[in-house]
Structure formats: C-alpha cells, structure tokens
Coordinates of C-alpha atoms in Angstrom, one line a residue:
M1 CA 1.7 -0.7 8.3
Y2 CA 0.1 1.7 10.9
R3 CA -2.1 -1.1 12.3
G4 CA 0.9 -3.3 12.9
T5 CA 3.6 -0.8 14.0
G6 CA 2.0 2.6 14.8
H7 CA 4.3 4.2 12.2
L8 CA 3.4 5.9 8.9
N9 CA 5.7 4.5 6.2
F10 CA 5.9 7.3 3.6
A11 CA 8.2 5.0 1.5
Q12 CA 5.5 2.3 1.2
G13 CA 4.7 3.2 -2.4
E14 CA 8.3 3.4 -3.5
M15 CA 9.1 0.0 -1.8
A16 CA 6.2 -1.4 -3.9
M17 CA 7.6 0.3 -7.0
L18 CA 11.0 -1.3 -6.4
S19 CA 9.4 -4.7 -6.0
A20 CA 7.5 -4.2 -9.3
F21 CA 10.8 -3.5 -11.0
M22 CA 12.2 -6.8 -9.5
A23 CA 9.1 -8.7 -10.8
W24 CA 9.6 -7.2 -14.2
W25 CA 13.2 -8.1 -14.4
L26 CA 12.5 -11.7 -13.2
A27 CA 9.6 -12.2 -15.6
D28 CA 11.5 -10.6 -18.5
N29 CA 14.4 -13.0 -18.1
W30 CA 13.7 -16.1 -16.2
L31 CA 10.4 -16.7 -14.5
P32 CA 6.6 -16.8 -15.3
I33 CA 5.0 -13.6 -14.1
W34 CA 3.1 -15.2 -11.1
A35 CA 6.4 -17.0 -10.0
A36 CA 8.1 -13.5 -10.3
V37 CA 5.4 -12.0 -8.1
F38 CA 6.0 -14.7 -5.4
V39 CA 9.8 -14.1 -5.5
C40 CA 9.4 -10.3 -5.3
M41 CA 7.1 -10.6 -2.4
V42 CA 9.8 -12.6 -0.5
F43 CA 12.3 -10.0 -1.5
A44 CA 10.1 -7.2 -0.3
F45 CA 9.5 -9.0 3.0
I46 CA 13.2 -9.3 3.6
L47 CA 13.8 -5.6 2.6
G48 CA 11.1 -4.4 4.9
A49 CA 12.4 -6.4 7.8
V50 CA 16.0 -5.1 7.2
I51 CA 14.9 -1.5 6.9
E52 CA 13.1 -1.8 10.2
R53 CA 16.1 -3.3 12.0
V54 CA 18.9 -1.2 10.4
I55 CA 17.2 2.2 10.0
I56 CA 13.8 2.6 11.7
R57 CA 14.6 0.9 15.0
P58 CA 17.8 2.9 15.9
I59 CA 16.2 6.3 14.8
G60 CA 12.9 5.5 16.6
K61 CA 14.8 5.1 19.9
R62 CA 15.9 8.7 19.6
S63 CA 12.9 10.4 18.2
V64 CA 9.4 9.2 17.0
F65 CA 9.2 12.1 14.6
A66 CA 12.5 11.2 13.1
V67 CA 11.0 8.0 11.8
G68 CA 8.7 9.9 9.5
V69 CA 11.8 12.0 8.2
A70 CA 13.6 8.7 7.6
A71 CA 10.7 7.3 5.7
I72 CA 10.7 10.4 3.5
A73 CA 14.4 9.9 2.9
L74 CA 13.7 6.3 1.9
L75 CA 11.0 7.5 -0.5
L76 CA 13.5 9.8 -2.3
G77 CA 16.3 7.4 -2.3
I78 CA 14.3 4.4 -3.6
N79 CA 12.7 6.5 -6.2
A80 CA 16.1 7.5 -7.6
L81 CA 17.6 4.0 -7.0
A82 CA 15.3 1.9 -9.0
P83 CA 15.8 3.4 -12.5
F84 CA 19.6 3.6 -11.8
A85 CA 19.9 0.0 -10.7
W86 CA 18.0 -1.4 -13.7
K87 CA 19.4 1.3 -16.1
V88 CA 16.0 2.4 -17.5
S89 CA 15.0 5.8 -18.6
H90 CA 11.5 5.0 -19.9
P91 CA 8.5 2.8 -19.0
E92 CA 9.3 -0.8 -19.5
P93 CA 6.5 -3.3 -20.6
I94 CA 5.5 -6.0 -18.1
A95 CA 3.3 -9.0 -18.6
S96 CA -0.3 -8.9 -17.4
L97 CA -1.3 -11.0 -14.4
F98 CA -4.8 -11.5 -15.9
P99 CA -6.2 -11.8 -19.4
N100 CA -6.0 -8.4 -21.0
K101 CA -7.0 -9.0 -24.7
P102 CA -9.6 -6.5 -26.2
T103 CA -12.3 -9.3 -25.9
S104 CA -11.3 -10.1 -22.2
F105 CA -14.4 -8.7 -20.5
I106 CA -17.9 -9.6 -19.4
T107 CA -20.9 -7.3 -19.7
I108 CA -23.0 -6.7 -16.5
G109 CA -25.9 -4.2 -16.5
G110 CA -24.7 -2.7 -19.7
A111 CA -21.2 -2.1 -18.4
H112 CA -18.0 -3.8 -19.6
W113 CA -16.1 -5.5 -16.8
R114 CA -12.6 -6.4 -17.8
Y115 CA -11.0 -9.5 -16.4
E116 CA -7.9 -7.7 -15.2
N117 CA -10.0 -5.2 -13.2
I118 CA -12.1 -8.0 -11.7
G119 CA -9.0 -9.9 -10.9
A120 CA -7.5 -6.9 -9.1
L121 CA -10.7 -6.4 -7.2
G122 CA -10.8 -10.0 -6.2
M123 CA -7.1 -9.9 -5.1
M124 CA -7.8 -6.9 -3.0
L125 CA -10.7 -8.6 -1.2
V126 CA -8.6 -11.8 -0.6
V127 CA -5.8 -9.8 0.8
A128 CA -8.2 -7.7 3.0
A129 CA -9.7 -10.9 4.3
V130 CA -6.4 -12.5 5.1
L131 CA -5.2 -9.4 6.9
Y132 CA -8.5 -9.2 8.9
V133 CA -8.1 -12.8 10.0
L134 CA -4.4 -12.2 10.9
F135 CA -5.2 -9.1 13.0
Q136 CA -8.3 -10.4 14.6
K137 CA -7.8 -14.2 15.0
T138 CA -4.1 -14.9 15.5
K139 CA -1.6 -14.3 18.3
L140 CA 0.7 -12.5 15.8
G141 CA -2.0 -10.1 14.9
L142 CA -2.7 -9.5 18.6
A143 CA 0.9 -8.9 19.2
M144 CA 1.2 -6.5 16.3
R145 CA -1.8 -4.5 17.6
A146 CA -0.4 -4.5 21.2
V147 CA 2.9 -3.1 19.9
A148 CA 1.3 -0.5 17.8
S149 CA -0.9 0.6 20.6
N150 CA 1.6 0.7 23.4
P151 CA 5.1 -0.4 22.5
D152 CA 6.5 0.4 26.0
S153 CA 4.0 -1.9 27.8
A154 CA 3.9 -4.7 25.3
P155 CA 7.2 -6.3 26.6
L156 CA 5.6 -6.6 30.0
A157 CA 3.1 -9.0 28.5
G158 CA 5.9 -11.2 27.0
I159 CA 5.8 -9.8 23.5
K160 CA 9.2 -9.5 21.7
T161 CA 8.6 -6.1 20.3
G162 CA 11.6 -6.1 18.0
Q163 CA 10.7 -9.3 16.3
V164 CA 7.1 -8.2 15.9
L165 CA 8.1 -4.9 14.4
M166 CA 10.3 -6.7 11.9
M167 CA 7.5 -9.0 11.0
S168 CA 5.1 -6.0 10.6
W169 CA 7.4 -4.1 8.3
G170 CA 8.1 -7.2 6.3
L171 CA 4.5 -8.1 5.9
A172 CA 3.6 -4.6 4.9
A173 CA 6.4 -4.6 2.3
A174 CA 5.2 -8.0 0.9
V175 CA 1.6 -6.8 0.6
G176 CA 2.8 -3.6 -0.9
A177 CA 4.9 -5.6 -3.4
L178 CA 1.8 -7.5 -4.6
G179 CA 0.0 -4.1 -4.9
G180 CA 2.9 -2.7 -6.9
V181 CA 2.9 -5.5 -9.4
M182 CA -0.9 -5.3 -9.7
V183 CA -0.6 -1.6 -10.6
A184 CA 2.2 -2.3 -13.0
S185 CA 0.1 -5.1 -14.6
L186 CA -2.9 -2.8 -15.1
R187 CA -0.7 -0.1 -16.5
G188 CA 1.1 -2.5 -18.7
N189 CA 4.5 -1.1 -17.7
V190 CA 6.8 -0.2 -14.8
E191 CA 8.4 3.2 -14.2
S192 CA 9.8 5.0 -11.1
S193 CA 6.9 7.4 -10.7
M194 CA 4.0 4.9 -11.0
M195 CA 3.2 4.7 -7.3
L196 CA 3.4 8.3 -6.4
A197 CA -0.2 9.3 -7.3
I198 CA -1.5 6.0 -5.9
F199 CA 0.3 6.5 -2.7
F200 CA -1.4 9.9 -2.1
S201 CA -4.8 8.4 -2.9
A202 CA -4.2 5.4 -0.6
T203 CA -3.1 7.8 2.2
A204 CA -6.3 9.8 1.6
A205 CA -8.4 6.6 1.9
A206 CA -6.6 5.6 5.0
M207 CA -7.2 9.0 6.5
L208 CA -10.9 8.9 5.6
G209 CA -11.5 5.4 6.8
G210 CA -9.2 5.6 9.9
F211 CA -5.5 4.5 10.0
D212 CA -6.3 1.7 12.5
S213 CA -9.3 0.3 10.6
L214 CA -8.5 -2.1 7.7
V215 CA -12.2 -2.3 6.7
G216 CA -12.4 1.5 6.8
A217 CA -9.5 1.9 4.5
V218 CA -11.0 -0.5 1.9
V219 CA -14.4 1.1 2.0
A220 CA -13.1 4.6 2.0
G221 CA -10.8 3.8 -1.0
L222 CA -13.9 2.4 -3.0
V223 CA -16.1 5.4 -2.0
L224 CA -13.4 8.0 -3.0
G225 CA -12.7 6.2 -6.3
V226 CA -16.5 6.3 -7.1
I227 CA -16.9 9.9 -6.1
E228 CA -13.9 11.0 -8.2
S229 CA -15.0 9.1 -11.2
M230 CA -18.6 10.4 -11.0
G231 CA -17.5 13.9 -10.4
A232 CA -15.2 13.9 -13.4
G233 CA -17.8 12.2 -15.5
Y234 CA -20.9 14.3 -14.7
Q235 CA -19.1 17.6 -14.4
P236 CA -16.4 17.5 -17.0
E237 CA -16.3 21.2 -17.6
I238 CA -16.0 22.2 -13.9
I239 CA -14.1 19.2 -12.5
G240 CA -12.8 16.9 -15.3
Q241 CA -9.9 14.5 -14.9
E242 CA -7.6 17.4 -13.8
L243 CA -9.4 18.4 -10.7
K244 CA -11.1 15.1 -9.6
G245 CA -8.5 14.6 -7.0
S246 CA -9.7 17.8 -5.2
L247 CA -13.0 16.1 -4.4
S248 CA -11.1 13.7 -2.1
L249 CA -9.3 16.6 -0.6
V250 CA -12.5 18.4 0.3
I251 CA -14.1 15.2 1.7
I252 CA -11.0 14.5 3.9
L253 CA -10.9 18.0 5.2
V254 CA -14.5 17.8 6.3
V255 CA -14.0 14.4 7.9
L256 CA -10.9 15.5 9.7
V257 CA -12.7 18.5 11.1
L258 CA -15.7 16.5 12.3
R259 CA -14.1 13.2 13.2
P260 CA -10.2 13.4 13.2
S261 CA -9.9 9.5 13.8
G262 CA -11.6 8.9 10.5
L263 CA -15.1 7.4 9.8
F264 CA -14.2 3.9 11.1
G265 CA -11.2 4.7 13.2
S266 CA -11.3 4.2 17.0
R267 CA -11.2 7.2 19.2
R268 CA -8.0 7.5 21.4
V269 CA -8.7 8.0 25.0
E270 CA -5.9 9.4 27.2
R271 CA -5.7 9.6 30.9
V272 CA -4.5 12.9 32.4

C-alpha cells in the first residue's frame, strides 16, 4: 500500500478479514474454495477502489494526517461490521486451500514440513515476485511509485493520479484478501479478530525492512518470525509464547534509532 500510494492503511488487515468472511460464505454455500478466493479478491479490489474514491481522496485533500484517522475508523468499523453482516458470534470453520490431513507433510532434515505451510510460503513468494515485476518493470508500477513519491508533480508527467491511487488501493486490497484467506485456511476458521495480531506483526516487518522496500518487508518478516520462535523455544521460562512479540519490539526500536528508514528502505533527501 505505502509503495503504491504513500499512505499507511491501518484498515488493511480488517479489509482482508472482511474478504475472508466473503470467501467462507461463498465456499460454504456455492463455490469451491479456490473459486471463492478469486471472487473475494475481485470483491476486495472493488472495495479498495471505492474506499479510496469515496473516503480517502476527499479527506486527503484537506489533511494528510486525517487519512490515518480515517483508516483507523475503517479498522474499527469493518471489525464490527463483519460479524454483524454474517450474523456470527464464534469462529466459523473454513475449507483448507492445501492438503491438511495429519499425514500431509514431508520430512526435511528431521523437521516436518506441512503441505499447507509450504503452500503458504510458495504463495507468498509468487505474490512478492509478481509485485516486484509490477513495480519495477511496468508503466503502471512506475506510475504508482511516482504518485507515492510526489503526488503533486506526478500529473505534470501525464500521470492520472486519481486512477493510479484507485488502482493501488484496489490492488492492495486484493492482495490482502488473498492473505486473509490464507490465514483463515491455516487457522481452520474465520473470526473478526483473526487479523489484528497479524497486522501488528506485518507492520513491524514493514518498519524493520523499510516501508518502500518490498524485498525488505519479506526478508524482515521471515527474520522476525525466526527470532520470535527461537526466543520462545530456547528461553521458555524467560520469554515463552507470551513475550516473544517483545523481541520484535526491541529490534524495531534499535533499528529505528540507528536507521529510521528501515534496513532496506531508501533514505529521503529533502532540499531546503
């Protein structure tokens, strides 16, 4: 989202959760799970584009900081809307995207690798590669980066800023929808709070890697995940599962002090 628009969408996780509910509803009633994923990604793309056009753009013309406040309002509103719209008060089971039987794993180096985890990792790498090609090799990606970098000067180069921002929000929502369904599939159920902890972890990874670096966010996410798991596993009495998230917080604080743009983020140079 930040790479394409220059905005931080605090409601990204809740939009993904809403799309996961849509996929659950479709898969539970009419469609195979992968067809439901495709439909919910289209739904999320339209939702993201409409939110940008109807809410974010008018507010952004008045105040850039108000966009963040509006995103927080969207977070709270969508979090309350999803269980109300589908009339659910407890986690609802959802079909798995990948084989998830007790025997659905392979052993590598003495460790069991479940097919659903391998599938999720492979999907992440595919999406990251597609986004990298989009931002680095296409005119649309160049336009997105130009708008995010300098929205005032981008129209002077013939870029239709409004259309690019709608496309960026729609694309971010569609990718988030895929991520939301993947999370629900790994959990085995959907519920309104399923993306909150993941949103904070993803934000931490983006801050560590750099908000404008796709590769940095992926690498930082993997590094933080490994550090948290190792800290909880090797120091169960001191850290454990309850405090493993604090390791990421400490690392982020150190990185922000030493390199505020993140490990892979580009330094912003301003003329005075």
